[in-house]
Coordinates of C-alpha atoms and ligand atoms in Angstrom, one line a residue:
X1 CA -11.1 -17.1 3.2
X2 CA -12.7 -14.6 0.7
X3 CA -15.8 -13.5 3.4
X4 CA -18.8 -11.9 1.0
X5 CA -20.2 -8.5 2.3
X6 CA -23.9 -8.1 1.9
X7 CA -26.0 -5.0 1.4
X8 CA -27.4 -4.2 5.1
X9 CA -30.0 -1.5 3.7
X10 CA -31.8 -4.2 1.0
X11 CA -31.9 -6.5 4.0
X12 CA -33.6 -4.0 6.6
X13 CA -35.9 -2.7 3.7
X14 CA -37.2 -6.8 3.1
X15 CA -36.7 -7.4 6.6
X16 CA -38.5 -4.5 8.8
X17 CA -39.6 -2.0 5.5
X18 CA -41.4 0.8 7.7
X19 CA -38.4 1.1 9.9
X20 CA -37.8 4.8 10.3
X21 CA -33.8 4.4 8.8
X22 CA -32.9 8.4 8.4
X23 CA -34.2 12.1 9.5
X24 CA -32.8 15.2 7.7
X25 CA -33.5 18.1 10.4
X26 CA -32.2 21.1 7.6
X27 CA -35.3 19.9 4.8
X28 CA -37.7 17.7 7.5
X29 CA -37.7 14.8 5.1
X30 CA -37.6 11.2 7.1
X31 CA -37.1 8.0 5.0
X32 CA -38.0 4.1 6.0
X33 CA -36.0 1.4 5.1
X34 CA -38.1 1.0 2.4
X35 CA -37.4 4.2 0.8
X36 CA -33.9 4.7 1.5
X37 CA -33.5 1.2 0.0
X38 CA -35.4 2.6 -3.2
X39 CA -33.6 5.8 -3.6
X40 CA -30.3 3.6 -3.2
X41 CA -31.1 1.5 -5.6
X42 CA -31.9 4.2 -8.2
X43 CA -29.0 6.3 -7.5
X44 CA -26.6 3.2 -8.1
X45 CA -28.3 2.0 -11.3
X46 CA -27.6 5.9 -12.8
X47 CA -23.6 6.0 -11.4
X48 CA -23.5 2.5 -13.0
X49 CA -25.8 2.6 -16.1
X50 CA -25.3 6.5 -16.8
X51 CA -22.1 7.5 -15.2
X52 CA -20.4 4.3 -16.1
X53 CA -19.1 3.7 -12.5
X54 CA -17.4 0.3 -12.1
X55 CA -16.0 -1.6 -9.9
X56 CA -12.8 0.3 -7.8
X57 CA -13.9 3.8 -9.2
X58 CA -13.9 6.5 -7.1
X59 CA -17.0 8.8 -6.7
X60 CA -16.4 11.8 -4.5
X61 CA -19.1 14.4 -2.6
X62 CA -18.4 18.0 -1.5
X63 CA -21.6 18.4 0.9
X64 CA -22.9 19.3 4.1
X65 CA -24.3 16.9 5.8
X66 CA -27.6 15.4 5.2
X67 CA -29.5 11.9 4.5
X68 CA -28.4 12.2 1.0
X69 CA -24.4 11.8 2.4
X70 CA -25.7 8.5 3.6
X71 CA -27.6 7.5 0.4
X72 CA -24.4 8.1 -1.8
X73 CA -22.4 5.7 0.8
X74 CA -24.7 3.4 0.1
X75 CA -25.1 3.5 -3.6
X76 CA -21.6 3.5 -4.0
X77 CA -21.6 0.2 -2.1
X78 CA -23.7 -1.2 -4.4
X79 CA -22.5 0.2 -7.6
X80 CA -18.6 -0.9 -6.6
X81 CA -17.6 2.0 -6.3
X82 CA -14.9 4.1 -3.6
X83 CA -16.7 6.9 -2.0
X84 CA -14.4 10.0 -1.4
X85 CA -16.0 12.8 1.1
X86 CA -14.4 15.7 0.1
X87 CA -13.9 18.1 3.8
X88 CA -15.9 21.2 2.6
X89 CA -13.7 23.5 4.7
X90 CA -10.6 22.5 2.1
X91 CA -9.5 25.3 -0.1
X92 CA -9.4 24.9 -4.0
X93 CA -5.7 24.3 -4.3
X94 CA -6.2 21.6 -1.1
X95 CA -9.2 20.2 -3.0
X96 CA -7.6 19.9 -6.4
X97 CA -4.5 17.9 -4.9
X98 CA -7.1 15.2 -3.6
X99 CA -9.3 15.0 -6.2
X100 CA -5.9 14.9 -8.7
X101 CA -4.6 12.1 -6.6
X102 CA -7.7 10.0 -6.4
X103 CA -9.0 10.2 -9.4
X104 CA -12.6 10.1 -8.6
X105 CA -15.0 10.2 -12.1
X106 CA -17.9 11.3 -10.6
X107 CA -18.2 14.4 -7.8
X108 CA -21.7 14.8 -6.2
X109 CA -22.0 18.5 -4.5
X110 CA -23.9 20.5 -3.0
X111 CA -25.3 24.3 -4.2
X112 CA -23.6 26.3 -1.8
X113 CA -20.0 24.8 -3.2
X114 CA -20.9 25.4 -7.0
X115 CA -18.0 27.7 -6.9
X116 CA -15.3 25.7 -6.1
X117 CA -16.6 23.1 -8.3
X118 CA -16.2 26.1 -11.1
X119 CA -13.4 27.0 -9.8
X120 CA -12.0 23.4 -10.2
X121 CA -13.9 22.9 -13.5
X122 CA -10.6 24.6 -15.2
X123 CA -8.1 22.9 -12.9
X124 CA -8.8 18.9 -13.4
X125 CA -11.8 17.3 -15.5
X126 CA -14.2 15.1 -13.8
X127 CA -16.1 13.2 -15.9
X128 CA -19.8 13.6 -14.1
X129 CA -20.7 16.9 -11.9
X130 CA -23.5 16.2 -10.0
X131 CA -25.5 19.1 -8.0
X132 CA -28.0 18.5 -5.5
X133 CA -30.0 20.6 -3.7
X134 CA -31.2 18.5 -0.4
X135 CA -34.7 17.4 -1.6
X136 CA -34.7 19.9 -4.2
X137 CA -35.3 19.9 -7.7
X138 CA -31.7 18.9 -9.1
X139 CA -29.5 16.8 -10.9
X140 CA -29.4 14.6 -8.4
X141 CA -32.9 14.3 -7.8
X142 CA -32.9 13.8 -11.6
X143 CA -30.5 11.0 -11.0
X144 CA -32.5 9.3 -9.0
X145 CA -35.6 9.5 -11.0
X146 CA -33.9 8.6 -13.7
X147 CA -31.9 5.3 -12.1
X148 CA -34.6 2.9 -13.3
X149 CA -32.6 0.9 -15.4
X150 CA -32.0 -3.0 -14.4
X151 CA -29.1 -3.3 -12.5
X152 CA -27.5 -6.2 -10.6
X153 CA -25.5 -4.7 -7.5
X154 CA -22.0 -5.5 -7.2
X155 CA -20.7 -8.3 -4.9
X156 CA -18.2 -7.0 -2.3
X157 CA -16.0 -8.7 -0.5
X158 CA -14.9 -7.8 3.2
X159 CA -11.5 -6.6 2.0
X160 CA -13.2 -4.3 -0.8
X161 CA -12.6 -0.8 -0.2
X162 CA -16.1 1.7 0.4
X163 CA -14.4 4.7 1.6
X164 CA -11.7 6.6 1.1
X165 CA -11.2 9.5 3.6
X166 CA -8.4 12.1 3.7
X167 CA -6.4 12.7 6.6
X168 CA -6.1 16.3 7.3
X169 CA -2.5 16.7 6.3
X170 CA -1.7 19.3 9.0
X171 CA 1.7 16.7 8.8
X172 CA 2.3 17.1 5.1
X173 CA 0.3 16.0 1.8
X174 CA -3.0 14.4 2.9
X175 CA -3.1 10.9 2.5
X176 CA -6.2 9.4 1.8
X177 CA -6.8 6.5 4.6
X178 CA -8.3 3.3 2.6
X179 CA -11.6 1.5 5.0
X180 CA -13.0 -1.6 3.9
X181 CA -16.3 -2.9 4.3
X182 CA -14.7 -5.2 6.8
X183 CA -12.9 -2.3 9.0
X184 CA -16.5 -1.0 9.2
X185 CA -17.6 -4.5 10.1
X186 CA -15.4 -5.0 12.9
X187 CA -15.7 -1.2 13.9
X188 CA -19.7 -1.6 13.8
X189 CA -18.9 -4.7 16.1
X190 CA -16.7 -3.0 18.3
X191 CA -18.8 0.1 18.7
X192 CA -22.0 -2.2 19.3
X193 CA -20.8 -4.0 22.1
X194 CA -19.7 -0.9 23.9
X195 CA -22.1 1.9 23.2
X196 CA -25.5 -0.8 23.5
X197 CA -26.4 -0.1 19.9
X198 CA -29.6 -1.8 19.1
X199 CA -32.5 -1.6 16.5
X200 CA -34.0 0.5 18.4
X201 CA -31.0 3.0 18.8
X202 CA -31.1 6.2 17.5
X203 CA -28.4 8.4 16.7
X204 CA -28.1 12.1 16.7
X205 CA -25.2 12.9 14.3
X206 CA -24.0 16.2 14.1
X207 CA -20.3 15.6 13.2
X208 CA -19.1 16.3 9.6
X209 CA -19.8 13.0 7.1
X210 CA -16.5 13.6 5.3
X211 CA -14.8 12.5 8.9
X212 CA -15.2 9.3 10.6
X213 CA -16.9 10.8 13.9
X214 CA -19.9 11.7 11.6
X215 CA -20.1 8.3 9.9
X216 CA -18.7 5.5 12.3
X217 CA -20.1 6.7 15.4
X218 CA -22.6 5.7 15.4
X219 CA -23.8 6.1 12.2
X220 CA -22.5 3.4 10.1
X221 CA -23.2 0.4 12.9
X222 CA -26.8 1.9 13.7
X223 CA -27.7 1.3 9.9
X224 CA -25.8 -2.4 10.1
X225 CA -28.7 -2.7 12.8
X226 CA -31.2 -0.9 11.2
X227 CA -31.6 1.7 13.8
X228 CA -32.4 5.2 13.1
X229 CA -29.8 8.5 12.2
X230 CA -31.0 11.9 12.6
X231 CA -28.5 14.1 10.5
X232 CA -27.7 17.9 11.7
X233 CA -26.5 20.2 8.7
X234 CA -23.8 21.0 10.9
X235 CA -23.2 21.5 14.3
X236 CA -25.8 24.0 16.2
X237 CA -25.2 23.6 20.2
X238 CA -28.1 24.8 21.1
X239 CA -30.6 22.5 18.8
X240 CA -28.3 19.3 19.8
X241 CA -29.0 20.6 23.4
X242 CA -32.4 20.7 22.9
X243 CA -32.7 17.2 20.9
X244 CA -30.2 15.6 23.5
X245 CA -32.0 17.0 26.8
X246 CA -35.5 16.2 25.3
X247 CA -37.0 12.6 26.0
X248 CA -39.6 12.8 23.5
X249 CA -36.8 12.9 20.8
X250 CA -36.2 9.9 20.9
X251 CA -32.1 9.9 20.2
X252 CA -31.2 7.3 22.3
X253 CA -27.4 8.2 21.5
X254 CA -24.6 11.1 20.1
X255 CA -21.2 10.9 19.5
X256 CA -18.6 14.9 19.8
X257 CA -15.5 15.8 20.2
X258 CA -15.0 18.1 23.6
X259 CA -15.7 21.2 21.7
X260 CA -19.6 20.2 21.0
X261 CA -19.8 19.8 24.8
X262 CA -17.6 22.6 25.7
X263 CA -19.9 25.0 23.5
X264 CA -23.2 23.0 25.0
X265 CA -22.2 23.3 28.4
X266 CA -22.0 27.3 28.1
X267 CA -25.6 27.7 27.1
X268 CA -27.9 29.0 29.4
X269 CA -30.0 25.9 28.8
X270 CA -27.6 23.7 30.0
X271 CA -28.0 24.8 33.3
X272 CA -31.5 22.9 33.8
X273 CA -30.7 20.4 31.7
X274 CA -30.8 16.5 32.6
X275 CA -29.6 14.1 29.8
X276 CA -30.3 10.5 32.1
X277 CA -32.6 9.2 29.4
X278 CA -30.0 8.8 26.7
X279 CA -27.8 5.2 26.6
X280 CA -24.4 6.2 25.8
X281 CA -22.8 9.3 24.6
X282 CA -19.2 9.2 22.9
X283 CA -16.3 11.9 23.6
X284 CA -13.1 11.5 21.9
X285 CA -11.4 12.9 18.7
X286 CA -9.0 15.2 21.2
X287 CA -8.0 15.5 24.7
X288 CA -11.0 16.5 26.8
X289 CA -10.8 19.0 29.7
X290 CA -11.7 16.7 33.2
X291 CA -13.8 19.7 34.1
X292 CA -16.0 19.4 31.0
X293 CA -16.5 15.7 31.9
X294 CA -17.4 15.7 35.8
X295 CA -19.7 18.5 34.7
X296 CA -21.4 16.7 32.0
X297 CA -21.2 13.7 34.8
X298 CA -23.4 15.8 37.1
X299 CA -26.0 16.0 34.4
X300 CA -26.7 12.5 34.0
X301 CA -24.7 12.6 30.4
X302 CA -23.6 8.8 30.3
X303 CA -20.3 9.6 29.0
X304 CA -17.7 7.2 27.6
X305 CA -14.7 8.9 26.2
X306 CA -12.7 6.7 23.5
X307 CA -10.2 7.0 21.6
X308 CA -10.2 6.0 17.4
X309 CA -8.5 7.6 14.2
X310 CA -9.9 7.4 10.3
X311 CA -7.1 5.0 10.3
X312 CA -9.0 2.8 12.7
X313 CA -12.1 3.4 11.7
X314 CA -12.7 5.3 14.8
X315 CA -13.0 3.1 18.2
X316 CA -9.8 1.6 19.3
X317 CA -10.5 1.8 23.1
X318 CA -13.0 2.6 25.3
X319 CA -14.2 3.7 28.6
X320 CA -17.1 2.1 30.0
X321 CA -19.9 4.5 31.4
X322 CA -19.5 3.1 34.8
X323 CA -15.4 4.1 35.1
X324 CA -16.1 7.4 33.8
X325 CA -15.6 8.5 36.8
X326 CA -13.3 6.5 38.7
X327 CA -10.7 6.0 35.9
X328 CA -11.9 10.1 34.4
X329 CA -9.4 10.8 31.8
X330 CA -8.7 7.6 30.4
X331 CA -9.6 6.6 27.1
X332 CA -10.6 3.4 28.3
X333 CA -9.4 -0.4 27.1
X334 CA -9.3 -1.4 23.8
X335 CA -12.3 -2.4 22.3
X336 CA -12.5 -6.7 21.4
X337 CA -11.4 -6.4 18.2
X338 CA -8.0 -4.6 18.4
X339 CA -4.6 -5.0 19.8
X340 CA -2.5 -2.0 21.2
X341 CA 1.2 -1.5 22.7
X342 CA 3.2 1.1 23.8
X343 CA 6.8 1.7 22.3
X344 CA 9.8 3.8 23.1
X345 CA 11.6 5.3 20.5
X346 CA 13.7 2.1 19.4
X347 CA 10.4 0.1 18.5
X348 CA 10.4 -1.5 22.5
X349 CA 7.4 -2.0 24.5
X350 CA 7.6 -0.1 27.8
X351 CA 5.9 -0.7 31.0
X352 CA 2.8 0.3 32.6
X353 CA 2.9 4.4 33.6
X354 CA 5.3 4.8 31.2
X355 CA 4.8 7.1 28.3
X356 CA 5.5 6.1 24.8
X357 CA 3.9 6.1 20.9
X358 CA 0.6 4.0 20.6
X359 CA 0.5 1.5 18.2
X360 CA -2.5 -0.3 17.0
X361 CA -3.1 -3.8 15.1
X362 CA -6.8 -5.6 14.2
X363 CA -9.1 -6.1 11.6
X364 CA -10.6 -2.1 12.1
X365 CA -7.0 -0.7 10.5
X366 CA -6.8 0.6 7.2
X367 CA -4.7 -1.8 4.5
X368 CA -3.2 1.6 3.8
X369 CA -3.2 4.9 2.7
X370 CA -4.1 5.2 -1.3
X371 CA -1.2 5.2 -4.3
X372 CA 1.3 6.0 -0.9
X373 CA 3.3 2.4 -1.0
X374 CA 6.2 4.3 0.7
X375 CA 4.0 5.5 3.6
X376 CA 2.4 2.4 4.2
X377 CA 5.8 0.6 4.6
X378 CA 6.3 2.8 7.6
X379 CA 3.5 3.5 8.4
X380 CA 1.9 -0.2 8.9
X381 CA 5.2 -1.8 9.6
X382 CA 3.9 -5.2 10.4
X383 CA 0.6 -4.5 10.2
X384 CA 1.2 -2.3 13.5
X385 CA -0.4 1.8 12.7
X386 CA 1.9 3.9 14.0
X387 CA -0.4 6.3 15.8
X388 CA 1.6 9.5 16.5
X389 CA -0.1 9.7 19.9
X390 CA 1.8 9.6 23.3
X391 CA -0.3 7.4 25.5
X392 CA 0.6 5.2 28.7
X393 CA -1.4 2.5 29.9
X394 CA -2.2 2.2 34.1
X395 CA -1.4 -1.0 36.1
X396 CA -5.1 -2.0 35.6
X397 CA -5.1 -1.8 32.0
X398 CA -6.6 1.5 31.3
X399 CA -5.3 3.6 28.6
X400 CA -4.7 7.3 28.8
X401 CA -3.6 9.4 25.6
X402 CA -1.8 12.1 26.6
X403 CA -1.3 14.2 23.5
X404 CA -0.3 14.0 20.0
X405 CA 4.0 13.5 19.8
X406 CA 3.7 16.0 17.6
X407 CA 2.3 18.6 20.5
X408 CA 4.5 17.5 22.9
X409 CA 7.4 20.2 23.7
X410 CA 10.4 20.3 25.6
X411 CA 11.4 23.3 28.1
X412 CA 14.3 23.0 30.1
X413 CA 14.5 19.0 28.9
X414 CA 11.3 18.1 30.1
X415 CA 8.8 16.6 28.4
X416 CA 5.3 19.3 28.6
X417 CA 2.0 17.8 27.1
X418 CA -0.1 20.6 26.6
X419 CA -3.1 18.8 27.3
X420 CA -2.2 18.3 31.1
X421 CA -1.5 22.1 30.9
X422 CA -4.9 23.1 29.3
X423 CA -6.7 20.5 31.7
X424 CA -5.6 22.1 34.6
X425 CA -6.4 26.0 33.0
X426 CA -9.7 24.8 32.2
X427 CA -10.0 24.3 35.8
X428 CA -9.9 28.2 36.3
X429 CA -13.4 30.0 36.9
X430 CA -14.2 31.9 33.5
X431 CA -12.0 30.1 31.0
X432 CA -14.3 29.4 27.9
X433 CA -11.5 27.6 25.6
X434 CA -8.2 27.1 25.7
X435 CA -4.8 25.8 23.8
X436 CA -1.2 25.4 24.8
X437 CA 1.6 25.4 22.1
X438 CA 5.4 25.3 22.8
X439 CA 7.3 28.2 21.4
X440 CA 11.0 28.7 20.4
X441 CA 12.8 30.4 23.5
X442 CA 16.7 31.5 24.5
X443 CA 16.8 29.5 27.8
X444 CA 14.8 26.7 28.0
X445 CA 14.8 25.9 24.6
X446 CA 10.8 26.1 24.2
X447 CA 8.4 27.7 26.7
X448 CA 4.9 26.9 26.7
X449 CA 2.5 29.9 25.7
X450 CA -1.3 29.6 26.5
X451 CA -4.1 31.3 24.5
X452 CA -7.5 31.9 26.1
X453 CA -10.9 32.5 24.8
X454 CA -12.7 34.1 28.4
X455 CA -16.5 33.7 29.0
X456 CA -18.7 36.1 28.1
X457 CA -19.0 38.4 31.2
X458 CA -15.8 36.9 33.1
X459 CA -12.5 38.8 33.4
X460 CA -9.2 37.2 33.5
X461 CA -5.4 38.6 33.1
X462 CA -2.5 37.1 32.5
X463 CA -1.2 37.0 36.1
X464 CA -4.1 35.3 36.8
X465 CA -4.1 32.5 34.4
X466 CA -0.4 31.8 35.4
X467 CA -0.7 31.9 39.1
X468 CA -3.2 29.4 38.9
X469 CA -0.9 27.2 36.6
X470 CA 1.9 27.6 39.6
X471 CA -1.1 26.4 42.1
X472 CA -1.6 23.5 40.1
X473 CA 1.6 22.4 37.8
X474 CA 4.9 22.2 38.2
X475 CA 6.6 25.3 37.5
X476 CA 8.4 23.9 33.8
X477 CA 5.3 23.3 32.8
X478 CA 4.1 26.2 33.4
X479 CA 3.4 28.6 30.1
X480 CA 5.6 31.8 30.5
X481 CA 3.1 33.6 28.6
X482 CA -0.7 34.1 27.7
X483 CA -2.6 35.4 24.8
X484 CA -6.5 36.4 25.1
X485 CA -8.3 36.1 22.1
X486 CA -11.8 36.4 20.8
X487 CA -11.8 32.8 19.5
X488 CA -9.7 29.6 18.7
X489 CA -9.4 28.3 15.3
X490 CA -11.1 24.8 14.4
X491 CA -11.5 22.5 11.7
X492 CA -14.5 21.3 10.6
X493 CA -15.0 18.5 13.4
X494 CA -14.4 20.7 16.0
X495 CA -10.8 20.2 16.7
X496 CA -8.7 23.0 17.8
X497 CA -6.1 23.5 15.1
X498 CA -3.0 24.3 17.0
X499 CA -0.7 24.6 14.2
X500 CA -2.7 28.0 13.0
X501 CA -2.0 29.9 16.5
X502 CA 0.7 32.3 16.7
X503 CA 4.6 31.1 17.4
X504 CA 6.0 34.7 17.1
Ligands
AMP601 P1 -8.6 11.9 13.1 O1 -8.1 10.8 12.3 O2 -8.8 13.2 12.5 O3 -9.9 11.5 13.8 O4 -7.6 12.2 14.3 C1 -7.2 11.2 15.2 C2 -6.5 11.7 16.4 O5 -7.4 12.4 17.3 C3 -5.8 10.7 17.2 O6 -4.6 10.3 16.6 C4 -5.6 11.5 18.5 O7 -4.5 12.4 18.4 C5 -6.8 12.3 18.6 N1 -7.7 11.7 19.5 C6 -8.7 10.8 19.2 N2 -9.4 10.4 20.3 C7 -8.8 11.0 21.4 C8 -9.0 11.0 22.8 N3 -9.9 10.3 23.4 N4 -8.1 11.7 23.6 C9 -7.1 12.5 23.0 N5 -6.9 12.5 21.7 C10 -7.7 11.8 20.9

């Protein structure tokens, strides 16, 4: 059955027209349904009438976030077109092998990455170059002034693709994850009925929009709704502390990965802060400390950590607010509309408790990566993603991930996650951030090795760090050394990115 996907944005704008749909804190500008609708419409009839865009065509952005990222999703929707957010932190080389393997014929930027568009100007032709200056005079303000042309949307079906998102390829090549309007159906479903997403949610989104955390949750099922999305430029702790702690702001909902709380948490602000008035607030993207969570418990954060990939179009399990405590740690159960085992090595579903790969099935996974038929036949094997995550599941049906395979390292043939290992260092008055990594040693084969960002003020030393690891761990997995440094590297999310720290 061919299921027809209809264009949620031209309903709301018939349906509730002075609905407050999108805020843009970096320029002030709020739109209604109504308007969004308008400039939607107008920026599809140029892509289609001017740009030529048809039906399957790519058409890629290279912006920080703002209300215009969500217009271009939109008006791709209705022009039939893919929409490729290009991740802004991407060098030109890394930006040039994406935009040479998707083929997009339109790239919308913003002003602050003209250069790398120049820079790629002599690399690979696009046909279109679009700049925009957030509300500013530009070309794609022009555009959009000048989209008045008849045009007769596109008709999507549930299987079309809207988006196509690049995975960061700390693994290899990227590989650009396919979502169809109905992955972002069932994950607007799923993401409803758990995080109490109504019309009259409102979503503070402060994660990047070239990453599913900064359009799925909740952004994408709030405008399903036709709720409201406040847009951050990019992630300030101390103004999401403000708008998060602040009744009269109205978010009703966020969605981080640990870092945004980590780096919240550590503001002076925090410390009279009360965040009861908000409905649900989503952790998940990476392990997060237990500390950081009972501590953003005791604040009247309604927490729910879950767990999702671009793959999945972010939510395949969740944790009700009400077990965040008593299950803490756990990623939660898997969300209706997704199935999940555990498997060994040889493809065999193991037992509750016992560790093994995740694997995840329903109508939120991606048909499969793009032009990467290979991949997929791997990859999808039976429609089954292959997750790369090491998770068990508890004899009440409560999924805990326990770190990426990849992470995992063996000392002395044991198994060490390094999350367990940062979990418990986080533990340890004065630690501001921390990573494990397992590095290459003569007798255990790999030892752990811990680097630590300390808080400003607090003084920590090696012996320190480790003694407290023997308090709390096992001695194997205990790292047999420690680095101090002034910060960790992330990506753009927020993510630490393990593979940059030091293995010498
Ligand atoms: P991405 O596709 O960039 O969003 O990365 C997805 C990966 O993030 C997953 O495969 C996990 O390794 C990690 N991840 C997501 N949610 C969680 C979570 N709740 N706990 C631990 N790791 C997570």
């Amino acid at each position: 059955m061919t299921i027809p996907h209809h264009d949620w944005i031209a309903h709301h704008a018939a349906y509730a027209p002075e609905s407050l749909a999108q805020v843009d804190l970096h320029s002030g500008r709020r739109f209604t349904y109504r308007q969004m609708h308008e400039r939607v419409q107008r920026l599809a009839s140029f892509l289609r009438n001017q740009c030529g865009v048809r039906k399957g065509d790519r058409v890629a952005t290279l912006c920080h976030n703002s209300t215009d990222g969500f217009e271009i999703l939109f008006a791709a929707q209705r022009a039939g077109a893919i929409e490729l957010p290009l991740n802004w932190r991407l060098a030109v080389p890394e930006l040039e092998f994406i935009l040479k393997d998707a083929e997009p014929v339109a790239l919308i930027y913003s002003e602050e990455f003209a250069p790398q568009v120049e820079a790629l100007r002599g690399r690979l032709s696009i046909p279109h170059l679009i700049l925009k200056r957030e509300g500013e005079p530009s070309d794609y303000e022009a555009a959009i002034d000048a989209g008045i042309d008849p045009f007769e949307p596109e008709a999507a079906t549930l299987d079309d693709v809207w988006m196509l998102i690049y995975t960061s390829g700390t693994t290899g090549r990227p590989k650009g994850a396919q979502l169809t309007y109905g992955n972002h159906f069932f994950n607007d479903v799923n993401a409803a009925m758990k995080a109490e997403l109504t019309v009259r949610s409102h979503c503070l989104v402060y994660l990047p929009l070239f990453h599913v955390g900064g359009i799925c949750v909740y952004a994408i099922p709030l405008f399903h709704f036709g709720g409201t999305v406040t847009v951050m430029r990019q992630f300030d702790a101390a103004r999401a502390l403000a708008l998060l702690a602040d009744p009269a702001s109205g978010i009703t909902h966020a969605f981080g990965v640990p870092t945004n709380f980590l780096f919240m948490s550590q503001l002076p602000a925090f410390a009279d802060a009360r965040f009861d008035h908000l409905v649900t607030v989503g952790v998940g993207g990476a392990p997060s400390p237990l500390a950081l969570l009972e501590l953003c418990a005791s604040k009247g954060m309604p927490l729910t950590q879950a767990w999702g990939m671009t793959e999945t179009a972010t939510l395949g399990t969740f944790l009700s607010k009400e077990m965040a405590l008593a299950k803490i740690g756990s990623s939660g159960q898997p969300v209706l509309h997704a199935a999940l085992r555990i498997v060994d090595g040889e493809g065999t579903d193991v037992g509750a408790g016992v560790v093994g790969e995740l694997l995840i099935k329903g109508p939120t996974i991606t048909p499969g990566y793009w032009r990467r038929e290979e991949v997929n036949k791997v990859a999808l094997a039976d429609g089954w993603l292959r997750t790369g995550d090491a998770a068990y599941v508890d004899a009440d049906g409560y999924y805990f991930i326990v770190d990426r395979w990849k992470d995992m390292f063996i000392s002395g043939g044991e198994n060490v996650y390094p999350a367990e290992v940062e979990d418990a260092i986080y533990r340890l008055e004065g630690v501001g951030e921390c990573a494990v990594i397992g590095v290459a040693d003569e007798r255990w084969g790999q030892v752990g090795r811990a680097f630590v960002v300390v808080k400003p003020g607090a003084a920590l030393d090696e012996a320190g760090v480790l003694g407290h690891c023997l308090a709390n761990l096992a001695r194997y997995k205990v790292p047999k050394s420690v680095r101090f440094v002034a910060e960790l590297p992330h990506n753009a999310t927020g993510k630490i990115l393990k593979h940059e720290l030091p293995r010498d």
